[in-house]
């Protein structure tokens, strides 16, 4: 894939009805759920009773499993690769699992311990979270200090979340009401991503997480606000993550700046999709796994981007100066070029799906034949390759440059 990303939601965004439907209609989903229950020593029926949002433990386990199952079914049906992975809070662990940095069993066992530790921090019922819908970040950060509540989530340009002691949150909400700033008290059990989770963080810091760092640089950390690298201590980062703010606005900006616009949110509700569209309307082609026919929509979005790539290849072939006076070479160039142009025109006129193998064919033909037949200087060829790498992320395909 050239410009795509897989994103995964955190807890509090689970539709139990849609998850039940997924399990009921899909044998692969049932298999994964049964395996998960055996791994953590639980019964699945225990997770589907009552309001799941009232249980931090149940919510985290089911959110992790639903996202993972949606991802595995997509990979089975579409067999595509992703350039970038990112997750919101709990979703960061799901992202690491789906990127093959952490195994499913290892990830599930870690989420199991994480959920239990965080739930223990909520038993006193003294913490909460409030979402605020306002774009003056300087003002909101001043209010955070004034009322001694932390900012736990930078979700978008227009939404942040405060997290902290209930008494302080009540005072903050009174001030927000006085300033006519919209807000909403979230239906959560505790003050996540705040110092009230310190005990859970310390507990998780004692768990040694086994992982493979080969693909870790494909995962963008919403806790660190950057891509992971092989030198990062994943055990330490994930244990500290639950007391650190989620920098989802940085994730959105990173994707926009790097022209990564074709995105799938793997979850039962399109929550992260709303953050993207709220920050930058009409920039992203983002679908959710809970949407009707989302796989075909995603494939079409990919095809449209691939078509832009083919057109760029044609443009480079035409615009590169011909430094050769070899007539035979010119005839060969013209035949090859006309063949590519015809293929491109056929995709447009027939509204056909362009796949990644066609992109690689055009790329290889341009650099192994067309530019050589025009005797284009090596320095210009390198420049063209770097231009494509930057704008179309072909490095994510492991193509040779």
PDB file of C-alpha atoms in Angstrom, residues 71-345:
ATOM      1  CA  UNK A  71      -8.546  -6.258  11.322  1.00  0.00           C
ATOM      2  CA  UNK A  72      -7.948  -9.994  10.842  1.00  0.00           C
ATOM      3  CA  UNK A  73     -11.102 -10.400   8.748  1.00  0.00           C
ATOM      4  CA  UNK A  74     -10.078  -7.435   6.591  1.00  0.00           C
ATOM      5  CA  UNK A  75      -6.590  -8.873   6.065  1.00  0.00           C
ATOM      6  CA  UNK A  76      -8.122 -12.204   5.099  1.00  0.00           C
ATOM      7  CA  UNK A  77     -10.518 -10.641   2.580  1.00  0.00           C
ATOM      8  CA  UNK A  78      -8.416  -7.800   1.140  1.00  0.00           C
ATOM      9  CA  UNK A  79      -4.850  -8.995   1.833  1.00  0.00           C
ATOM     10  CA  UNK A  80      -3.433  -5.500   1.924  1.00  0.00           C
ATOM     11  CA  UNK A  81      -0.470  -3.970   3.723  1.00  0.00           C
ATOM     12  CA  UNK A  82      -0.494  -0.763   5.740  1.00  0.00           C
ATOM     13  CA  UNK A  83       2.057   2.012   5.659  1.00  0.00           C
ATOM     14  CA  UNK A  84       1.258   3.229   9.168  1.00  0.00           C
ATOM     15  CA  UNK A  85      -0.506   2.036  12.340  1.00  0.00           C
ATOM     16  CA  UNK A  86      -1.781   4.154  15.213  1.00  0.00           C
ATOM     17  CA  UNK A  87      -4.052   3.653  18.193  1.00  0.00           C
ATOM     18  CA  UNK A  88      -5.858   5.851  20.704  1.00  0.00           C
ATOM     19  CA  UNK A  89      -4.881   4.887  24.270  1.00  0.00           C
ATOM     20  CA  UNK A  90      -5.730   1.156  24.523  1.00  0.00           C
ATOM     21  CA  UNK A  91      -5.783   1.154  20.722  1.00  0.00           C
ATOM     22  CA  UNK A  92      -2.024   1.703  20.682  1.00  0.00           C
ATOM     23  CA  UNK A  93      -1.593  -1.837  21.999  1.00  0.00           C
ATOM     24  CA  UNK A  94      -3.973  -3.120  19.312  1.00  0.00           C
ATOM     25  CA  UNK A  95      -1.911  -1.258  16.713  1.00  0.00           C
ATOM     26  CA  UNK A  96       1.294  -2.904  17.956  1.00  0.00           C
ATOM     27  CA  UNK A  97      -0.347  -6.342  17.748  1.00  0.00           C
ATOM     28  CA  UNK A  98      -1.747  -5.781  14.250  1.00  0.00           C
ATOM     29  CA  UNK A  99       1.628  -4.446  13.079  1.00  0.00           C
ATOM     30  CA  UNK A 100       3.207  -7.740  14.232  1.00  0.00           C
ATOM     31  CA  UNK A 101       5.319  -6.038  16.886  1.00  0.00           C
ATOM     32  CA  UNK A 102       3.534  -7.891  19.704  1.00  0.00           C
ATOM     33  CA  UNK A 103       1.874 -11.295  19.311  1.00  0.00           C
ATOM     34  CA  UNK A 104      -1.867 -11.593  19.838  1.00  0.00           C
ATOM     35  CA  UNK A 105      -1.454 -13.712  22.982  1.00  0.00           C
ATOM     36  CA  UNK A 106       1.153 -11.365  24.438  1.00  0.00           C
ATOM     37  CA  UNK A 107      -0.983  -8.328  23.652  1.00  0.00           C
ATOM     38  CA  UNK A 108      -4.132  -9.868  25.097  1.00  0.00           C
ATOM     39  CA  UNK A 109      -2.390 -10.877  28.331  1.00  0.00           C
ATOM     40  CA  UNK A 110      -0.978  -7.360  28.650  1.00  0.00           C
ATOM     41  CA  UNK A 111      -4.401  -5.780  28.066  1.00  0.00           C
ATOM     42  CA  UNK A 112      -5.806  -8.198  30.645  1.00  0.00           C
ATOM     43  CA  UNK A 113      -3.352  -6.938  33.277  1.00  0.00           C
ATOM     44  CA  UNK A 114      -3.720  -3.317  32.156  1.00  0.00           C
ATOM     45  CA  UNK A 115      -7.502  -3.461  32.442  1.00  0.00           C
ATOM     46  CA  UNK A 116      -7.397  -5.018  35.902  1.00  0.00           C
ATOM     47  CA  UNK A 117      -4.818  -2.521  37.176  1.00  0.00           C
ATOM     48  CA  UNK A 118      -6.739   0.472  35.838  1.00  0.00           C
ATOM     49  CA  UNK A 119     -10.038  -0.826  37.199  1.00  0.00           C
ATOM     50  CA  UNK A 120      -8.475  -1.112  40.664  1.00  0.00           C
ATOM     51  CA  UNK A 121      -7.655   2.609  40.445  1.00  0.00           C
ATOM     52  CA  UNK A 122     -11.330   3.432  39.929  1.00  0.00           C
ATOM     53  CA  UNK A 123     -12.813   1.651  42.942  1.00  0.00           C
ATOM     54  CA  UNK A 124     -12.843   4.838  45.037  1.00  0.00           C
ATOM     55  CA  UNK A 125     -15.071   6.550  42.429  1.00  0.00           C
ATOM     56  CA  UNK A 126     -13.182   9.820  42.934  1.00  0.00           C
ATOM     57  CA  UNK A 127     -12.097  10.427  39.348  1.00  0.00           C
ATOM     58  CA  UNK A 128     -13.803  11.342  36.102  1.00  0.00           C
ATOM     59  CA  UNK A 129     -13.339  12.837  32.636  1.00  0.00           C
ATOM     60  CA  UNK A 130     -14.935  15.768  30.824  1.00  0.00           C
ATOM     61  CA  UNK A 131     -14.800  16.383  27.086  1.00  0.00           C
ATOM     62  CA  UNK A 132     -14.640  20.039  26.032  1.00  0.00           C
ATOM     63  CA  UNK A 133     -15.565  21.271  22.561  1.00  0.00           C
ATOM     64  CA  UNK A 134     -13.504  24.395  21.992  1.00  0.00           C
ATOM     65  CA  UNK A 135     -10.549  25.416  19.828  1.00  0.00           C
ATOM     66  CA  UNK A 136      -8.759  27.859  22.147  1.00  0.00           C
ATOM     67  CA  UNK A 137      -6.079  25.512  23.458  1.00  0.00           C
ATOM     68  CA  UNK A 138      -4.234  28.225  25.401  1.00  0.00           C
ATOM     69  CA  UNK A 139      -7.381  29.014  27.385  1.00  0.00           C
ATOM     70  CA  UNK A 140      -8.085  25.343  28.095  1.00  0.00           C
ATOM     71  CA  UNK A 141      -4.522  24.725  29.283  1.00  0.00           C
ATOM     72  CA  UNK A 142      -4.843  27.708  31.653  1.00  0.00           C
ATOM     73  CA  UNK A 143      -8.085  26.253  33.027  1.00  0.00           C
ATOM     74  CA  UNK A 144      -6.315  22.924  33.469  1.00  0.00           C
ATOM     75  CA  UNK A 145      -3.739  24.539  35.755  1.00  0.00           C
ATOM     76  CA  UNK A 146      -6.287  26.738  37.504  1.00  0.00           C
ATOM     77  CA  UNK A 147      -8.545  23.860  38.533  1.00  0.00           C
ATOM     78  CA  UNK A 148      -5.802  21.244  38.922  1.00  0.00           C
ATOM     79  CA  UNK A 149      -7.180  18.797  36.383  1.00  0.00           C
ATOM     80  CA  UNK A 150      -4.995  17.323  33.675  1.00  0.00           C
ATOM     81  CA  UNK A 151      -5.612  17.258  29.953  1.00  0.00           C
ATOM     82  CA  UNK A 152      -5.813  13.565  29.156  1.00  0.00           C
ATOM     83  CA  UNK A 153      -6.748  13.668  25.465  1.00  0.00           C
ATOM     84  CA  UNK A 154      -5.902  16.082  22.681  1.00  0.00           C
ATOM     85  CA  UNK A 155      -8.440  14.487  20.342  1.00  0.00           C
ATOM     86  CA  UNK A 156      -8.769  17.035  17.543  1.00  0.00           C
ATOM     87  CA  UNK A 157      -8.581  20.726  16.775  1.00  0.00           C
ATOM     88  CA  UNK A 158     -11.953  21.137  18.431  1.00  0.00           C
ATOM     89  CA  UNK A 159     -11.953  18.654  21.312  1.00  0.00           C
ATOM     90  CA  UNK A 160      -9.817  17.984  24.353  1.00  0.00           C
ATOM     91  CA  UNK A 161     -10.621  15.925  27.450  1.00  0.00           C
ATOM     92  CA  UNK A 162      -9.924  16.849  31.070  1.00  0.00           C
ATOM     93  CA  UNK A 163      -9.236  14.111  33.586  1.00  0.00           C
ATOM     94  CA  UNK A 164      -8.944  14.298  37.344  1.00  0.00           C
ATOM     95  CA  UNK A 165     -10.592  14.538  40.746  1.00  0.00           C
ATOM     96  CA  UNK A 166     -14.415  14.804  40.585  1.00  0.00           C
ATOM     97  CA  UNK A 167     -14.533  17.789  42.914  1.00  0.00           C
ATOM     98  CA  UNK A 168     -12.119  19.723  40.717  1.00  0.00           C
ATOM     99  CA  UNK A 169     -13.944  18.641  37.562  1.00  0.00           C
ATOM    100  CA  UNK A 170     -17.192  20.019  39.006  1.00  0.00           C
ATOM    101  CA  UNK A 171     -15.525  23.393  39.588  1.00  0.00           C
ATOM    102  CA  UNK A 172     -14.064  23.344  36.082  1.00  0.00           C
ATOM    103  CA  UNK A 173     -17.445  22.571  34.533  1.00  0.00           C
ATOM    104  CA  UNK A 174     -19.043  25.468  36.414  1.00  0.00           C
ATOM    105  CA  UNK A 175     -16.396  27.777  34.923  1.00  0.00           C
ATOM    106  CA  UNK A 176     -16.943  26.346  31.444  1.00  0.00           C
ATOM    107  CA  UNK A 177     -20.655  26.953  31.802  1.00  0.00           C
ATOM    108  CA  UNK A 178     -19.983  30.550  32.847  1.00  0.00           C
ATOM    109  CA  UNK A 179     -17.865  31.029  29.708  1.00  0.00           C
ATOM    110  CA  UNK A 180     -20.507  29.327  27.494  1.00  0.00           C
ATOM    111  CA  UNK A 181     -17.997  26.655  26.441  1.00  0.00           C
ATOM    112  CA  UNK A 182     -19.705  23.339  25.516  1.00  0.00           C
ATOM    113  CA  UNK A 183     -18.672  20.266  27.498  1.00  0.00           C
ATOM    114  CA  UNK A 184     -19.819  16.749  28.317  1.00  0.00           C
ATOM    115  CA  UNK A 185     -19.087  14.588  31.337  1.00  0.00           C
ATOM    116  CA  UNK A 186     -17.968  11.237  29.953  1.00  0.00           C
ATOM    117  CA  UNK A 187     -19.476   7.959  31.056  1.00  0.00           C
ATOM    118  CA  UNK A 188     -16.266   6.387  32.338  1.00  0.00           C
ATOM    119  CA  UNK A 189     -15.327   4.735  35.608  1.00  0.00           C
ATOM    120  CA  UNK A 190     -12.239   6.803  36.392  1.00  0.00           C
ATOM    121  CA  UNK A 191      -9.741   9.530  35.543  1.00  0.00           C
ATOM    122  CA  UNK A 192      -7.744   7.784  32.846  1.00  0.00           C
ATOM    123  CA  UNK A 193      -4.475   9.250  31.556  1.00  0.00           C
ATOM    124  CA  UNK A 194      -4.002  11.222  34.749  1.00  0.00           C
ATOM    125  CA  UNK A 195      -1.954  10.906  37.927  1.00  0.00           C
ATOM    126  CA  UNK A 196      -4.861   9.010  39.479  1.00  0.00           C
ATOM    127  CA  UNK A 197      -3.664   6.053  37.370  1.00  0.00           C
ATOM    128  CA  UNK A 198      -0.176   6.160  38.928  1.00  0.00           C
ATOM    129  CA  UNK A 199      -0.628   2.943  40.897  1.00  0.00           C
ATOM    130  CA  UNK A 200      -1.687   1.087  37.749  1.00  0.00           C
ATOM    131  CA  UNK A 201       1.277   2.523  35.866  1.00  0.00           C
ATOM    132  CA  UNK A 202       3.691   1.284  38.520  1.00  0.00           C
ATOM    133  CA  UNK A 203       2.079  -2.157  38.435  1.00  0.00           C
ATOM    134  CA  UNK A 204       2.397  -2.412  34.642  1.00  0.00           C
ATOM    135  CA  UNK A 205       6.008  -1.293  34.834  1.00  0.00           C
ATOM    136  CA  UNK A 206       6.825  -4.612  36.512  1.00  0.00           C
ATOM    137  CA  UNK A 207       5.552  -6.638  33.528  1.00  0.00           C
ATOM    138  CA  UNK A 208       8.133  -7.590  30.943  1.00  0.00           C
ATOM    139  CA  UNK A 209       6.597  -7.320  27.485  1.00  0.00           C
ATOM    140  CA  UNK A 210       8.086  -9.513  24.772  1.00  0.00           C
ATOM    141  CA  UNK A 211       8.033  -7.940  21.316  1.00  0.00           C
ATOM    142  CA  UNK A 212       9.634  -7.907  17.887  1.00  0.00           C
ATOM    143  CA  UNK A 213      11.062  -4.503  17.001  1.00  0.00           C
ATOM    144  CA  UNK A 214      11.345  -5.187  13.249  1.00  0.00           C
ATOM    145  CA  UNK A 215       8.098  -3.395  12.393  1.00  0.00           C
ATOM    146  CA  UNK A 216       7.933  -1.024  15.336  1.00  0.00           C
ATOM    147  CA  UNK A 217       8.843   2.004  13.202  1.00  0.00           C
ATOM    148  CA  UNK A 218       5.537   1.582  11.350  1.00  0.00           C
ATOM    149  CA  UNK A 219       3.586   2.373  14.540  1.00  0.00           C
ATOM    150  CA  UNK A 220       2.973   6.012  15.437  1.00  0.00           C
ATOM    151  CA  UNK A 221       2.682   6.464  19.191  1.00  0.00           C
ATOM    152  CA  UNK A 222      -0.098   8.788  20.325  1.00  0.00           C
ATOM    153  CA  UNK A 223       1.589   8.868  23.719  1.00  0.00           C
ATOM    154  CA  UNK A 224       5.016   9.946  22.441  1.00  0.00           C
ATOM    155  CA  UNK A 225       3.725  12.008  19.523  1.00  0.00           C
ATOM    156  CA  UNK A 226       6.107  10.297  17.094  1.00  0.00           C
ATOM    157  CA  UNK A 227       6.883   6.988  15.425  1.00  0.00           C
ATOM    158  CA  UNK A 228       8.369   4.304  17.632  1.00  0.00           C
ATOM    159  CA  UNK A 229      11.966   3.335  16.946  1.00  0.00           C
ATOM    160  CA  UNK A 230      13.987   0.225  17.687  1.00  0.00           C
ATOM    161  CA  UNK A 231      15.709   1.879  20.667  1.00  0.00           C
ATOM    162  CA  UNK A 232      12.432   2.541  22.500  1.00  0.00           C
ATOM    163  CA  UNK A 233      11.682   0.593  25.664  1.00  0.00           C
ATOM    164  CA  UNK A 234       8.140  -0.544  24.891  1.00  0.00           C
ATOM    165  CA  UNK A 235       7.534  -1.957  28.366  1.00  0.00           C
ATOM    166  CA  UNK A 236       8.326   1.385  30.002  1.00  0.00           C
ATOM    167  CA  UNK A 237       6.418   3.484  27.452  1.00  0.00           C
ATOM    168  CA  UNK A 238       3.202   1.457  27.666  1.00  0.00           C
ATOM    169  CA  UNK A 239       3.282   1.441  31.459  1.00  0.00           C
ATOM    170  CA  UNK A 240       3.702   5.232  31.523  1.00  0.00           C
ATOM    171  CA  UNK A 241       1.188   5.743  28.731  1.00  0.00           C
ATOM    172  CA  UNK A 242      -1.798   5.517  31.086  1.00  0.00           C
ATOM    173  CA  UNK A 243      -0.670   8.614  32.989  1.00  0.00           C
ATOM    174  CA  UNK A 244       0.325  10.518  29.827  1.00  0.00           C
ATOM    175  CA  UNK A 245      -2.041  12.499  27.558  1.00  0.00           C
ATOM    176  CA  UNK A 246      -3.191  10.971  24.276  1.00  0.00           C
ATOM    177  CA  UNK A 247      -1.867  13.226  21.504  1.00  0.00           C
ATOM    178  CA  UNK A 248      -4.325  12.190  18.827  1.00  0.00           C
ATOM    179  CA  UNK A 249      -4.180  15.651  17.245  1.00  0.00           C
ATOM    180  CA  UNK A 250      -0.498  14.970  16.508  1.00  0.00           C
ATOM    181  CA  UNK A 251      -1.441  11.675  14.824  1.00  0.00           C
ATOM    182  CA  UNK A 252      -3.936  13.507  12.591  1.00  0.00           C
ATOM    183  CA  UNK A 253      -1.439  16.243  11.707  1.00  0.00           C
ATOM    184  CA  UNK A 254       1.277  13.682  10.947  1.00  0.00           C
ATOM    185  CA  UNK A 255      -0.960  11.886   8.475  1.00  0.00           C
ATOM    186  CA  UNK A 256      -2.049  15.103   6.789  1.00  0.00           C
ATOM    187  CA  UNK A 257       1.515  16.404   6.427  1.00  0.00           C
ATOM    188  CA  UNK A 258       2.643  13.104   4.922  1.00  0.00           C
ATOM    189  CA  UNK A 259      -0.317  12.750   2.536  1.00  0.00           C
ATOM    190  CA  UNK A 260      -1.565   9.594   4.253  1.00  0.00           C
ATOM    191  CA  UNK A 261      -5.251   9.967   3.510  1.00  0.00           C
ATOM    192  CA  UNK A 262      -6.663   6.464   2.968  1.00  0.00           C
ATOM    193  CA  UNK A 263      -7.512   5.277   6.476  1.00  0.00           C
ATOM    194  CA  UNK A 264      -9.494   2.480   8.101  1.00  0.00           C
ATOM    195  CA  UNK A 265     -10.706   2.688  11.683  1.00  0.00           C
ATOM    196  CA  UNK A 266     -11.057  -0.858  12.999  1.00  0.00           C
ATOM    197  CA  UNK A 267     -13.808  -0.657  15.593  1.00  0.00           C
ATOM    198  CA  UNK A 268     -17.522  -0.979  16.240  1.00  0.00           C
ATOM    199  CA  UNK A 269     -18.171   2.776  16.033  1.00  0.00           C
ATOM    200  CA  UNK A 270     -16.642   5.559  13.877  1.00  0.00           C
ATOM    201  CA  UNK A 271     -15.241   7.608  16.761  1.00  0.00           C
ATOM    202  CA  UNK A 272     -11.724   8.402  15.517  1.00  0.00           C
ATOM    203  CA  UNK A 273     -13.145   9.092  12.052  1.00  0.00           C
ATOM    204  CA  UNK A 274     -15.050  12.031  13.559  1.00  0.00           C
ATOM    205  CA  UNK A 275     -11.840  13.498  15.005  1.00  0.00           C
ATOM    206  CA  UNK A 276     -10.179  13.421  11.579  1.00  0.00           C
ATOM    207  CA  UNK A 277     -13.146  14.989   9.826  1.00  0.00           C
ATOM    208  CA  UNK A 278     -13.568  17.590  12.551  1.00  0.00           C
ATOM    209  CA  UNK A 279      -9.919  18.677  12.273  1.00  0.00           C
ATOM    210  CA  UNK A 280      -9.660  18.624   8.471  1.00  0.00           C
ATOM    211  CA  UNK A 281     -13.002  18.263   6.633  1.00  0.00           C
ATOM    212  CA  UNK A 282     -12.739  16.608   3.200  1.00  0.00           C
ATOM    213  CA  UNK A 283      -8.995  15.859   3.501  1.00  0.00           C
ATOM    214  CA  UNK A 284      -9.143  12.192   4.493  1.00  0.00           C
ATOM    215  CA  UNK A 285     -10.778   9.211   2.803  1.00  0.00           C
ATOM    216  CA  UNK A 286     -11.541   7.453   6.052  1.00  0.00           C
ATOM    217  CA  UNK A 287     -13.871   4.499   6.574  1.00  0.00           C
ATOM    218  CA  UNK A 288     -14.822   2.457   9.613  1.00  0.00           C
ATOM    219  CA  UNK A 289     -15.031  -1.323   9.785  1.00  0.00           C
ATOM    220  CA  UNK A 290     -18.553  -0.935  11.140  1.00  0.00           C
ATOM    221  CA  UNK A 291     -19.647   0.890   7.958  1.00  0.00           C
ATOM    222  CA  UNK A 292     -21.673  -0.889   5.303  1.00  0.00           C
ATOM    223  CA  UNK A 293     -19.491  -2.181   2.436  1.00  0.00           C
ATOM    224  CA  UNK A 294     -16.410  -0.495   3.921  1.00  0.00           C
ATOM    225  CA  UNK A 295     -13.954  -2.894   2.251  1.00  0.00           C
ATOM    226  CA  UNK A 296     -15.084  -1.969  -1.268  1.00  0.00           C
ATOM    227  CA  UNK A 297     -15.107   1.741  -0.413  1.00  0.00           C
ATOM    228  CA  UNK A 298     -11.562   1.422   0.873  1.00  0.00           C
ATOM    229  CA  UNK A 299     -10.416  -0.435  -2.259  1.00  0.00           C
ATOM    230  CA  UNK A 300     -11.923   2.289  -4.456  1.00  0.00           C
ATOM    231  CA  UNK A 301     -10.192   4.995  -2.394  1.00  0.00           C
ATOM    232  CA  UNK A 302      -6.912   3.129  -2.825  1.00  0.00           C
ATOM    233  CA  UNK A 303      -7.475   2.809  -6.558  1.00  0.00           C
ATOM    234  CA  UNK A 304      -8.043   6.552  -6.920  1.00  0.00           C
ATOM    235  CA  UNK A 305      -4.721   7.253  -5.234  1.00  0.00           C
ATOM    236  CA  UNK A 306      -2.949   4.630  -7.335  1.00  0.00           C
ATOM    237  CA  UNK A 307      -4.335   6.276 -10.465  1.00  0.00           C
ATOM    238  CA  UNK A 308      -2.727   9.549  -9.390  1.00  0.00           C
ATOM    239  CA  UNK A 309       0.526   7.634  -9.110  1.00  0.00           C
ATOM    240  CA  UNK A 310       0.204   6.274 -12.662  1.00  0.00           C
ATOM    241  CA  UNK A 311      -0.488   9.759 -13.982  1.00  0.00           C
ATOM    242  CA  UNK A 312       2.606  11.056 -12.177  1.00  0.00           C
ATOM    243  CA  UNK A 313       4.727   8.332 -13.803  1.00  0.00           C
ATOM    244  CA  UNK A 314       3.377   9.351 -17.230  1.00  0.00           C
ATOM    245  CA  UNK A 315       4.123  12.988 -16.423  1.00  0.00           C
ATOM    246  CA  UNK A 316       7.738  12.249 -15.476  1.00  0.00           C
ATOM    247  CA  UNK A 317       8.206  10.204 -18.644  1.00  0.00           C
ATOM    248  CA  UNK A 318       6.984  13.124 -20.775  1.00  0.00           C
ATOM    249  CA  UNK A 319       8.641  16.005 -18.932  1.00  0.00           C
ATOM    250  CA  UNK A 320      12.116  14.507 -18.544  1.00  0.00           C
ATOM    251  CA  UNK A 321      14.405  15.993 -21.211  1.00  0.00           C
ATOM    252  CA  UNK A 322      15.559  13.667 -23.982  1.00  0.00           C
ATOM    253  CA  UNK A 323      19.379  13.722 -24.095  1.00  0.00           C
ATOM    254  CA  UNK A 324      19.724  10.929 -26.654  1.00  0.00           C
ATOM    255  CA  UNK A 325      19.825  11.198 -30.442  1.00  0.00           C
ATOM    256  CA  UNK A 326      19.475   7.426 -30.911  1.00  0.00           C
ATOM    257  CA  UNK A 327      16.563   7.025 -33.374  1.00  0.00           C
ATOM    258  CA  UNK A 328      16.091   3.325 -32.631  1.00  0.00           C
ATOM    259  CA  UNK A 329      16.014   4.093 -28.906  1.00  0.00           C
ATOM    260  CA  UNK A 330      13.430   6.813 -29.507  1.00  0.00           C
ATOM    261  CA  UNK A 331      11.146   4.378 -31.336  1.00  0.00           C
ATOM    262  CA  UNK A 332      11.440   1.923 -28.451  1.00  0.00           C
ATOM    263  CA  UNK A 333      10.721   4.708 -25.956  1.00  0.00           C
ATOM    264  CA  UNK A 334       7.643   5.806 -27.903  1.00  0.00           C
ATOM    265  CA  UNK A 335       6.209   2.262 -28.063  1.00  0.00           C
ATOM    266  CA  UNK A 336       6.727   1.654 -24.355  1.00  0.00           C
ATOM    267  CA  UNK A 337       5.327   5.074 -23.443  1.00  0.00           C
ATOM    268  CA  UNK A 338       2.244   4.625 -25.635  1.00  0.00           C
ATOM    269  CA  UNK A 339       1.609   1.267 -24.013  1.00  0.00           C
ATOM    270  CA  UNK A 340       1.667   2.813 -20.522  1.00  0.00           C
ATOM    271  CA  UNK A 341      -0.514   5.707 -21.639  1.00  0.00           C
ATOM    272  CA  UNK A 342      -3.066   3.307 -23.098  1.00  0.00           C
ATOM    273  CA  UNK A 343      -3.169   1.281 -19.872  1.00  0.00           C
ATOM    274  CA  UNK A 344      -3.746   4.467 -17.883  1.00  0.00           C
ATOM    275  CA  UNK A 345      -6.489   5.638 -20.257  1.00  0.00           C
TER     276      UNK A 345
END
